Amino acid sequence: MKFHCLLAIVAVSTNCWLTSVTQSALGQSPDTDLPRVWAGTGVSPQPSVRYANPPTPRPSTATLLGNPFGIEIVKDKVWVTTVDDHCIWLGSIDSDANASQSGQNDETTLVRVAGCGEKGYSGDGGSALEARFNWPHEVRVDGVGNLIVADTRNHVIRRIDAKTNIVTTIAGDGVEGFSGDGGPATQARLKHPHSVVLDGDDGVLIADTHNHRIRRLDLRTGLIETIAGTGAGKLPTDGALARQATLFGPRSLAIDAQSIWIALREGNSIWRIDRESGRIHHVAGSGKKGNSGDGGPATEATFNGPKGLVMDDQGRLLVVDTENHLIRRIDIDANTVETVLGKGALKLKRPHGIAYANGFGYLLGDSENHQVVHGNP
């Protein structure tokens, strides 16, 4: 069985790199050279306030970001989802390369591109700026610029057209549950889908979290199927076929040329599906809650509710260890883990989404600090 996966390689201009972050020795945090706040004020906006349109761009560090979760970087653009006001924001990082070389702080701006500030499920067929979402947990961008949104608490996946900004539901009927495999995705039921990735073959992979499955939406046919997980909330067996394996709360997905990477939130561990063999393999985390194992074997380390994944430009996996308020890095070849952010002067508070771009570093949703952090692993 061959899984169709997108090799997600993005070349991005360097944005407002305010300070360099040195590579750490094994087991040491590079917090001594602080990453900086890239966006957000540290304050969440007033809830359930309907925003005026058209939206006004604001400096990124003057923009109220209420619980930023999902982050996507493609070329010179950044998208951020916020769950307190159920919106999606767009920023640009065009000028960062010059800013980095000169040491200047050229701040970007952010502008709201989806969501009206009110919680709900409405607006399909109209402007995304007038639509209501309910905890848009993650956003991805397809090859023509359309946004694919995991509208988590509405139990649907929605698409925002790049040209018209019109929003439509492409998977889920808005009722939590499990049904619909082999049929139209819009008639299927999902249960708290948290993560989406594009598979490079006109498909969207969906972390159907509370159904303990990964599902695939075929964008050509509109059909949906399960590609991993049986529905039982248990840790997988290393080496099992993914379609026959159990999963325990798949919360975040990432993809490279060989693998689909999975963070199991309830399973407190990281796994990968080999795209050629279709088998699932243990990468990190013993399955027990904890914060241990830096400098040692990744499979014996403990995590606490991991909720974000991304590969850096050296093939190392960055893991957002949410309930430990840390970013940890797994060296796949060496089978080791270390903490790279959260133990120094910059403290995190339940971080979630993370995105990485070569030559730029990562952007992290430091969720309950209501800000986005720019760092370098």
C-alpha positions as a LaTeX table, in Angstrom:
\begin{tabular}{lrrr}
\hline
Residue & $x$ (\AA) & $y$ (\AA) & $z$ (\AA) \\
\hline
Met1 & 0.00 & 0.00 & 0.00 \\
Lys2 & 1.38 & 3.36 & $-0.98$ \\
Phe3 & 0.35 & 6.51 & 0.75 \\
His4 & 0.29 & 9.65 & $-1.37$ \\
Cys5 & 2.10 & 12.37 & 0.51 \\
Leu6 & 3.16 & 15.87 & $-0.16$ \\
Leu7 & 6.81 & 16.65 & 0.13 \\
Ala8 & 6.33 & 19.94 & 1.88 \\
Ile9 & 9.31 & 22.05 & 0.98 \\
Val10 & 8.89 & 25.77 & 1.21 \\
Ala11 & 11.46 & 28.38 & 0.33 \\
Val12 & 10.79 & 31.46 & 2.37 \\
Ser13 & 12.42 & 34.87 & 2.61 \\
Thr14 & 13.83 & 35.56 & 6.05 \\
Asn15 & 11.62 & 37.79 & 8.18 \\
Cys16 & 12.64 & 40.14 & 10.98 \\
Trp17 & 15.25 & 37.91 & 12.49 \\
Leu18 & 15.89 & 40.01 & 15.54 \\
Thr19 & 18.49 & 37.86 & 17.18 \\
Ser20 & 20.37 & 34.73 & 16.30 \\
Val21 & 19.78 & 31.53 & 18.20 \\
Thr22 & 22.82 & 29.34 & 18.64 \\
Gln23 & 22.63 & 25.63 & 18.19 \\
Ser24 & 22.64 & 23.94 & 21.57 \\
Ala25 & 24.78 & 21.18 & 22.83 \\
Leu26 & 22.88 & 17.94 & 23.33 \\
Gly27 & 20.28 & 18.34 & 26.07 \\
Gln28 & 20.79 & 22.09 & 26.48 \\
Ser29 & 18.28 & 24.77 & 25.57 \\
Pro30 & 19.32 & 27.51 & 23.10 \\
Asp31 & 17.20 & 30.01 & 25.06 \\
Thr32 & 20.32 & 31.97 & 26.02 \\
Asp33 & 19.94 & 33.88 & 22.74 \\
Leu34 & 16.27 & 34.66 & 23.05 \\
Pro35 & 13.80 & 34.12 & 20.23 \\
Arg36 & 11.47 & 37.10 & 19.87 \\
Val37 & 7.76 & 37.72 & 19.79 \\
Trp38 & 6.80 & 37.94 & 16.11 \\
Ala39 & 3.12 & 38.77 & 16.59 \\
Gly40 & 0.55 & 39.37 & 19.28 \\
Thr41 & 0.31 & 41.64 & 22.31 \\
Gly42 & $-0.09$ & 39.01 & 25.01 \\
Val43 & $-3.79$ & 39.92 & 25.31 \\
Ser44 & $-6.77$ & 38.13 & 23.80 \\
Pro45 & $-9.49$ & 40.22 & 22.11 \\
Gln46 & $-12.90$ & 40.65 & 23.70 \\
Pro47 & $-14.90$ & 37.51 & 22.91 \\
Ser48 & $-17.97$ & 37.39 & 20.66 \\
Val49 & $-17.45$ & 40.83 & 19.15 \\
Arg50 & $-18.30$ & 41.00 & 15.46 \\
Tyr51 & $-15.49$ & 42.64 & 13.53 \\
Ala52 & $-16.02$ & 45.38 & 10.98 \\
Asn53 & $-15.21$ & 44.81 & 7.33 \\
Pro54 & $-13.07$ & 45.49 & 5.43 \\
Pro55 & $-10.41$ & 44.60 & 8.01 \\
Thr56 & $-7.54$ & 46.98 & 8.74 \\
Pro57 & $-3.95$ & 45.67 & 8.58 \\
Arg58 & $-2.01$ & 46.27 & 11.80 \\
Pro59 & 1.60 & 45.80 & 12.87 \\
Ser60 & 2.00 & 42.18 & 13.90 \\
Thr61 & 3.02 & 42.96 & 17.49 \\
Ala62 & 0.07 & 45.36 & 17.83 \\
Thr63 & $-2.47$ & 42.77 & 16.69 \\
Leu64 & $-4.58$ & 41.01 & 19.32 \\
Leu65 & $-4.21$ & 37.30 & 18.74 \\
Gly66 & $-6.48$ & 35.25 & 20.98 \\
Asn67 & $-4.99$ & 31.79 & 21.41 \\
Pro68 & $-3.05$ & 31.36 & 18.15 \\
Phe69 & $-3.07$ & 27.70 & 17.20 \\
Gly70 & $-2.38$ & 26.80 & 13.56 \\
Ile71 & 0.48 & 28.33 & 11.54 \\
Glu72 & 1.33 & 27.88 & 7.86 \\
Ile73 & 4.25 & 29.38 & 5.92 \\
Val74 & 4.29 & 29.30 & 2.12 \\
Lys75 & 6.77 & 31.39 & 0.13 \\
Asp76 & 6.54 & 34.93 & 1.53 \\
Lys77 & 3.26 & 34.51 & 3.40 \\
Val78 & 2.21 & 33.36 & 6.86 \\
Trp79 & $-1.26$ & 32.32 & 8.02 \\
Val80 & $-2.24$ & 32.12 & 11.69 \\
Thr81 & $-5.48$ & 30.75 & 13.16 \\
Thr82 & $-6.87$ & 32.06 & 16.44 \\
Val83 & $-9.45$ & 30.11 & 18.40 \\
Asp84 & $-10.64$ & 32.74 & 20.91 \\
Asp85 & $-12.18$ & 34.79 & 18.10 \\
His86 & $-12.37$ & 32.00 & 15.50 \\
Cys87 & $-10.37$ & 33.82 & 12.80 \\
Ile88 & $-7.54$ & 33.38 & 10.31 \\
Trp89 & $-4.87$ & 36.05 & 9.81 \\
Leu90 & $-2.42$ & 36.70 & 6.98 \\
Gly91 & 1.04 & 38.20 & 7.28 \\
Ser92 & 3.92 & 38.78 & 4.89 \\
Ile93 & 7.60 & 38.16 & 5.42 \\
Asp94 & 8.91 & 39.74 & 2.17 \\
Ser95 & 11.40 & 42.13 & 3.73 \\
Asp96 & 12.96 & 39.78 & 6.21 \\
Ala97 & 16.09 & 38.78 & 4.32 \\
Asn98 & 17.34 & 42.37 & 4.24 \\
Ala99 & 16.22 & 42.92 & 7.81 \\
Ser100 & 18.12 & 39.86 & 8.95 \\
Gln101 & 21.33 & 40.89 & 7.22 \\
Ser102 & 21.21 & 44.45 & 8.51 \\
Gly103 & 19.96 & 43.58 & 12.00 \\
Gln104 & 16.95 & 45.85 & 11.56 \\
Asn105 & 13.54 & 45.09 & 13.05 \\
Asp106 & 11.28 & 45.45 & 10.03 \\
Glu107 & 7.93 & 44.45 & 11.46 \\
Thr108 & 5.34 & 42.76 & 9.31 \\
Thr109 & 1.62 & 43.47 & 9.34 \\
Leu110 & $-1.29$ & 41.11 & 9.92 \\
Val111 & $-4.77$ & 41.30 & 8.44 \\
Arg112 & $-7.81$ & 39.14 & 9.08 \\
Val113 & $-8.79$ & 37.05 & 6.04 \\
Ala114 & $-11.45$ & 34.74 & 7.50 \\
Gly115 & $-13.85$ & 34.72 & 10.42 \\
Cys116 & $-16.03$ & 37.53 & 11.77 \\
Gly117 & $-15.08$ & 37.23 & 15.44 \\
Glu118 & $-18.19$ & 35.28 & 16.40 \\
Lys119 & $-18.39$ & 31.56 & 17.10 \\
Gly120 & $-20.70$ & 29.47 & 14.96 \\
Tyr121 & $-21.09$ & 27.51 & 11.75 \\
Ser122 & $-22.35$ & 29.70 & 8.95 \\
Gly123 & $-21.33$ & 31.51 & 5.81 \\
Asp124 & $-20.83$ & 28.75 & 3.24 \\
Gly125 & $-21.24$ & 30.23 & $-0.23$ \\
Gly126 & $-20.30$ & 33.72 & 0.97 \\
Ser127 & $-17.26$ & 35.71 & 2.00 \\
Ala128 & $-14.98$ & 34.06 & 4.52 \\
Leu129 & $-14.78$ & 37.41 & 6.34 \\
Glu130 & $-18.49$ & 37.14 & 7.17 \\
Ala131 & $-18.41$ & 33.42 & 8.01 \\
Arg132 & $-18.51$ & 31.92 & 11.47 \\
Phe133 & $-16.04$ & 29.24 & 12.54 \\
Asn134 & $-15.69$ & 27.30 & 15.79 \\
Trp135 & $-12.09$ & 26.77 & 16.84 \\
Pro136 & $-10.28$ & 26.75 & 13.48 \\
His137 & $-7.41$ & 24.65 & 14.74 \\
Glu138 & $-5.22$ & 24.45 & 11.64 \\
Val139 & $-4.87$ & 25.90 & 8.14 \\
Arg140 & $-3.00$ & 24.68 & 5.07 \\
Val141 & $-2.54$ & 26.23 & 1.64 \\
Asp142 & $-2.91$ & 24.24 & $-1.57$ \\
Gly143 & $-1.01$ & 24.72 & $-4.81$ \\
Val144 & $-3.24$ & 27.51 & $-6.09$ \\
Gly145 & $-3.56$ & 29.38 & $-2.80$ \\
Asn146 & $-6.85$ & 28.01 & $-1.47$ \\
Leu147 & $-6.98$ & 27.65 & 2.32 \\
Ile148 & $-7.93$ & 24.28 & 3.81 \\
Val149 & $-9.19$ & 24.76 & 7.37 \\
Ala150 & $-9.77$ & 22.24 & 10.15 \\
Asp151 & $-12.89$ & 23.80 & 11.70 \\
Thr152 & $-12.52$ & 21.59 & 14.72 \\
Arg153 & $-15.56$ & 22.14 & 16.91 \\
Asn154 & $-17.85$ & 22.30 & 13.91 \\
His155 & $-16.53$ & 18.83 & 12.97 \\
Val156 & $-15.88$ & 19.89 & 9.38 \\
Ile157 & $-13.11$ & 20.73 & 6.94 \\
Arg158 & $-13.68$ & 23.95 & 4.97 \\
Arg159 & $-12.02$ & 25.53 & 1.94 \\
Ile160 & $-11.58$ & 29.25 & 1.24 \\
Asp161 & $-11.17$ & 30.08 & $-2.43$ \\
Ala162 & $-7.99$ & 32.04 & $-3.18$ \\
Lys163 & $-9.63$ & 34.21 & $-5.86$ \\
Thr164 & $-13.11$ & 34.85 & $-4.46$ \\
Asn165 & $-12.56$ & 34.34 & $-0.70$ \\
Ile166 & $-15.76$ & 32.27 & $-0.72$ \\
Val167 & $-15.91$ & 29.54 & 1.93 \\
Thr168 & $-17.37$ & 26.05 & 1.43 \\
Thr169 & $-17.47$ & 22.88 & 3.49 \\
Ile170 & $-15.61$ & 20.01 & 1.82 \\
Ala171 & $-15.82$ & 17.30 & 4.51 \\
Gly172 & $-18.17$ & 16.63 & 7.40 \\
Asp173 & $-21.86$ & 17.39 & 7.85 \\
Gly174 & $-21.44$ & 19.49 & 11.00 \\
Val175 & $-22.56$ & 16.75 & 13.39 \\
Glu176 & $-19.94$ & 14.95 & 15.46 \\
Gly177 & $-19.70$ & 11.23 & 14.91 \\
Phe178 & $-18.17$ & 8.66 & 12.63 \\
Ser179 & $-19.66$ & 7.61 & 9.32 \\
Gly180 & $-19.35$ & 7.94 & 5.57 \\
Asp181 & $-16.25$ & 6.02 & 4.51 \\
Gly182 & $-16.49$ & 5.27 & 0.80 \\
Gly183 & $-19.10$ & 7.97 & 0.23 \\
Pro184 & $-19.29$ & 11.74 & $-0.27$ \\
Ala185 & $-17.15$ & 13.54 & 2.28 \\
Thr186 & $-19.76$ & 16.25 & 2.86 \\
Gln187 & $-22.17$ & 13.58 & 4.09 \\
Ala188 & $-19.60$ & 11.93 & 6.35 \\
Arg189 & $-19.23$ & 12.59 & 10.05 \\
Leu190 & $-16.02$ & 13.65 & 11.75 \\
Lys191 & $-15.30$ & 14.14 & 15.45 \\
His192 & $-13.06$ & 17.04 & 16.39 \\
Pro193 & $-10.70$ & 17.03 & 13.38 \\
His194 & $-7.61$ & 18.95 & 14.48 \\
Ser195 & $-5.03$ & 18.67 & 11.71 \\
Val196 & $-4.95$ & 18.59 & 7.91 \\
Val197 & $-2.17$ & 18.13 & 5.37 \\
Leu198 & $-2.17$ & 17.97 & 1.57 \\
Asp199 & $-0.97$ & 14.68 & 0.14 \\
Gly200 & 0.30 & 15.88 & $-3.24$ \\
Asp201 & $-2.23$ & 13.80 & $-5.18$ \\
Asp202 & $-5.38$ & 15.94 & $-4.88$ \\
Gly203 & $-6.07$ & 14.65 & $-1.42$ \\
Val204 & $-6.35$ & 16.03 & 2.11 \\
Leu205 & $-5.30$ & 13.90 & 5.07 \\
Ile206 & $-7.41$ & 14.60 & 8.16 \\
Ala207 & $-6.52$ & 13.84 & 11.77 \\
Asp208 & $-10.00$ & 12.77 & 12.88 \\
Thr209 & $-8.88$ & 13.07 & 16.46 \\
His210 & $-11.72$ & 11.82 & 18.62 \\
Asn211 & $-12.43$ & 9.02 & 16.14 \\
His212 & $-8.79$ & 7.89 & 16.55 \\
Arg213 & $-8.37$ & 7.74 & 12.79 \\
Ile214 & $-6.62$ & 9.43 & 9.89 \\
Arg215 & $-8.92$ & 9.91 & 6.93 \\
Arg216 & $-8.32$ & 10.96 & 3.34 \\
Leu217 & $-10.54$ & 13.27 & 1.31 \\
Asp218 & $-10.09$ & 12.84 & $-2.44$ \\
Leu219 & $-10.55$ & 16.32 & $-3.88$ \\
Arg220 & $-11.21$ & 14.94 & $-7.37$ \\
Thr221 & $-14.03$ & 12.59 & $-6.45$ \\
Gly222 & $-15.20$ & 14.15 & $-3.17$ \\
Leu223 & $-15.04$ & 10.75 & $-1.47$ \\
Ile224 & $-13.61$ & 10.02 & 1.97 \\
Glu225 & $-11.89$ & 6.95 & 3.43 \\
Thr226 & $-9.93$ & 5.89 & 6.51 \\
Ile227 & $-6.23$ & 5.27 & 5.86 \\
Ala228 & $-5.08$ & 4.64 & 9.45 \\
Gly229 & $-6.71$ & 3.68 & 12.71 \\
Thr230 & $-9.50$ & 1.31 & 13.67 \\
Gly231 & $-11.38$ & 3.67 & 15.97 \\
Ala232 & $-10.00$ & 2.10 & 19.14 \\
Gly233 & $-8.16$ & 4.60 & 21.34 \\
Lys234 & $-4.97$ & 2.66 & 22.01 \\
Leu235 & $-1.31$ & 2.96 & 21.11 \\
Pro236 & $-0.35$ & 1.27 & 17.83 \\
Thr237 & 1.79 & $-1.83$ & 17.52 \\
Asp238 & 5.14 & $-0.97$ & 15.99 \\
Gly239 & 5.32 & $-2.32$ & 12.44 \\
Ala240 & 1.60 & $-2.93$ & 11.99 \\
Leu241 & $-0.23$ & $-1.97$ & 8.82 \\
Ala242 & $-1.64$ & 1.50 & 9.42 \\
Arg243 & $-5.11$ & 0.54 & 8.23 \\
Gln244 & $-5.20$ & $-2.19$ & 10.87 \\
Ala245 & $-3.42$ & $-0.29$ & 13.63 \\
Thr246 & $-4.99$ & 1.53 & 16.55 \\
Leu247 & $-4.31$ & 5.23 & 17.17 \\
Phe248 & $-4.76$ & 7.20 & 20.38 \\
Gly249 & $-5.86$ & 10.77 & 19.72 \\
Pro250 & $-4.03$ & 11.75 & 16.50 \\
Arg251 & $-3.66$ & 15.51 & 16.98 \\
Ser252 & $-1.06$ & 16.73 & 14.46 \\
Leu253 & 0.20 & 15.59 & 11.06 \\
Ala254 & 3.34 & 16.41 & 9.10 \\
Ile255 & 4.68 & 14.96 & 5.85 \\
Asp256 & 8.03 & 14.51 & 4.16 \\
Ala257 & 9.19 & 12.43 & 1.19 \\
Gln258 & 9.08 & 9.11 & 3.02 \\
Ser259 & 6.66 & 9.41 & 5.91 \\
Ile260 & 3.46 & 10.71 & 7.43 \\
Trp261 & 4.38 & 11.89 & 10.93 \\
Ile262 & 1.74 & 11.71 & 13.67 \\
Ala263 & 1.55 & 13.21 & 17.14 \\
Leu264 & $-0.72$ & 11.18 & 19.41 \\
Arg265 & $-1.98$ & 13.63 & 22.01 \\
Glu266 & $-3.65$ & 11.11 & 24.31 \\
Gly267 & $-0.93$ & 8.60 & 23.47 \\
Asn268 & 1.86 & 11.02 & 24.47 \\
Ser269 & 4.03 & 9.76 & 21.64 \\
Ile270 & 5.16 & 10.30 & 18.04 \\
Trp271 & 4.74 & 7.80 & 15.20 \\
Arg272 & 5.28 & 7.66 & 11.46 \\
Ile273 & 3.63 & 5.82 & 8.60 \\
Asp274 & 6.05 & 4.66 & 5.93 \\
Arg275 & 4.50 & 5.82 & 2.66 \\
Glu276 & 5.84 & 2.86 & 0.67 \\
Ser277 & 5.00 & $-0.03$ & 2.99 \\
Gly278 & 1.97 & 1.50 & 4.70 \\
Arg279 & 3.28 & 0.36 & 8.08 \\
Ile280 & 3.37 & 2.45 & 11.23 \\
His281 & 6.53 & 2.83 & 13.32 \\
His282 & 7.31 & 4.19 & 16.79 \\
Val283 & 9.46 & 7.34 & 16.76 \\
Ala284 & 9.37 & 8.87 & 20.25 \\
Gly285 & 7.60 & 8.82 & 23.58 \\
Ser286 & 6.95 & 5.89 & 25.89 \\
Gly287 & 3.21 & 6.60 & 25.95 \\
Lys288 & 3.29 & 7.76 & 29.55 \\
Lys289 & 2.77 & 11.39 & 30.57 \\
Gly290 & 5.91 & 13.13 & 31.74 \\
Asn291 & 8.85 & 15.34 & 30.90 \\
Ser292 & 11.93 & 13.21 & 30.79 \\
Gly293 & 14.50 & 11.68 & 28.49 \\
Asp294 & 16.45 & 14.63 & 27.09 \\
Gly295 & 19.78 & 13.38 & 25.82 \\
Gly296 & 18.63 & 9.78 & 25.74 \\
Pro297 & 16.70 & 7.47 & 23.43 \\
Ala298 & 13.67 & 9.23 & 21.96 \\
Thr299 & 11.48 & 6.14 & 22.29 \\
Glu300 & 12.04 & 6.08 & 26.05 \\
Ala301 & 11.38 & 9.80 & 26.61 \\
Thr302 & 8.11 & 11.06 & 28.04 \\
Phe303 & 5.88 & 13.80 & 26.61 \\
Asn304 & 2.70 & 15.44 & 27.83 \\
Gly305 & 0.05 & 16.04 & 25.19 \\
Pro306 & 2.12 & 16.75 & 22.04 \\
Lys307 & 0.09 & 18.91 & 19.63 \\
Gly308 & 2.35 & 20.22 & 16.86 \\
Leu309 & 4.94 & 18.78 & 14.45 \\
Val310 & 7.28 & 20.11 & 11.77 \\
Met311 & 10.56 & 19.06 & 10.16 \\
Asp312 & 13.51 & 21.47 & 10.17 \\
Asp313 & 15.98 & 21.82 & 7.31 \\
Gln314 & 18.30 & 19.19 & 8.83 \\
Gly315 & 15.66 & 16.48 & 8.92 \\
Arg316 & 15.02 & 16.79 & 12.65 \\
Leu317 & 11.48 & 16.71 & 13.96 \\
Leu318 & 10.29 & 19.61 & 16.13 \\
Val319 & 7.56 & 18.58 & 18.57 \\
Val320 & 5.32 & 21.03 & 20.42 \\
Asp321 & 5.13 & 19.38 & 23.84 \\
Thr322 & 2.06 & 21.37 & 24.81 \\
Glu323 & 1.28 & 20.45 & 28.39 \\
Asn324 & 5.00 & 20.62 & 29.28 \\
His325 & 5.12 & 24.12 & 27.69 \\
Leu326 & 8.19 & 23.17 & 25.65 \\
Ile327 & 9.51 & 22.65 & 22.13 \\
Arg328 & 11.50 & 19.46 & 21.81 \\
Arg329 & 13.60 & 18.23 & 18.92 \\
Ile330 & 14.03 & 14.64 & 17.80 \\
Asp331 & 17.15 & 13.62 & 15.91 \\
Ile332 & 15.71 & 10.78 & 13.87 \\
Asp333 & 19.06 & 9.25 & 12.87 \\
Ala334 & 20.52 & 9.37 & 16.39 \\
Asn335 & 17.21 & 8.44 & 18.11 \\
Thr336 & 17.69 & 11.23 & 20.67 \\
Val337 & 15.50 & 14.02 & 22.00 \\
Glu338 & 16.32 & 17.41 & 23.50 \\
Thr339 & 14.48 & 20.55 & 24.59 \\
Val340 & 15.12 & 23.61 & 22.42 \\
Leu341 & 12.69 & 26.19 & 23.80 \\
Gly342 & 10.83 & 26.85 & 27.03 \\
Lys343 & 13.44 & 26.33 & 29.73 \\
Gly344 & 15.17 & 29.68 & 29.38 \\
Ala345 & 14.01 & 33.25 & 29.79 \\
Leu346 & 11.20 & 32.94 & 27.27 \\
Lys347 & 8.51 & 30.85 & 28.91 \\
Leu348 & 5.74 & 29.27 & 26.85 \\
Lys349 & 2.13 & 28.63 & 27.86 \\
Arg350 & 0.37 & 25.71 & 26.18 \\
Pro351 & 1.86 & 26.22 & 22.69 \\
His352 & 0.20 & 24.48 & 19.72 \\
Gly353 & 0.99 & 24.97 & 16.02 \\
Ile354 & 4.45 & 25.31 & 14.50 \\
Ala355 & 5.74 & 25.97 & 10.97 \\
Tyr356 & 9.28 & 26.04 & 9.61 \\
Ala357 & 10.97 & 27.59 & 6.60 \\
Asn358 & 14.54 & 27.11 & 5.43 \\
Gly359 & 16.75 & 30.09 & 6.22 \\
Phe360 & 14.08 & 31.60 & 8.45 \\
Gly361 & 13.46 & 29.26 & 11.35 \\
Tyr362 & 10.14 & 28.48 & 12.95 \\
Leu363 & 7.02 & 30.35 & 13.97 \\
Leu364 & 5.26 & 28.94 & 17.02 \\
Gly365 & 1.76 & 29.58 & 18.31 \\
Asp366 & 2.46 & 30.38 & 21.97 \\
Ser367 & $-1.23$ & 29.95 & 22.51 \\
Glu368 & $-2.16$ & 31.01 & 26.02 \\
Asn369 & 0.42 & 33.80 & 25.95 \\
His370 & $-1.57$ & 35.09 & 22.94 \\
Gln371 & 1.49 & 35.55 & 20.76 \\
Val372 & 3.54 & 34.01 & 17.96 \\
Val373 & 7.21 & 33.36 & 18.65 \\
His374 & 9.98 & 33.36 & 16.02 \\
Gly375 & 12.83 & 31.02 & 16.82 \\
Asn376 & 15.55 & 28.89 & 15.30 \\
Pro377 & 16.19 & 25.29 & 16.28 \\
\hline
\end{tabular}
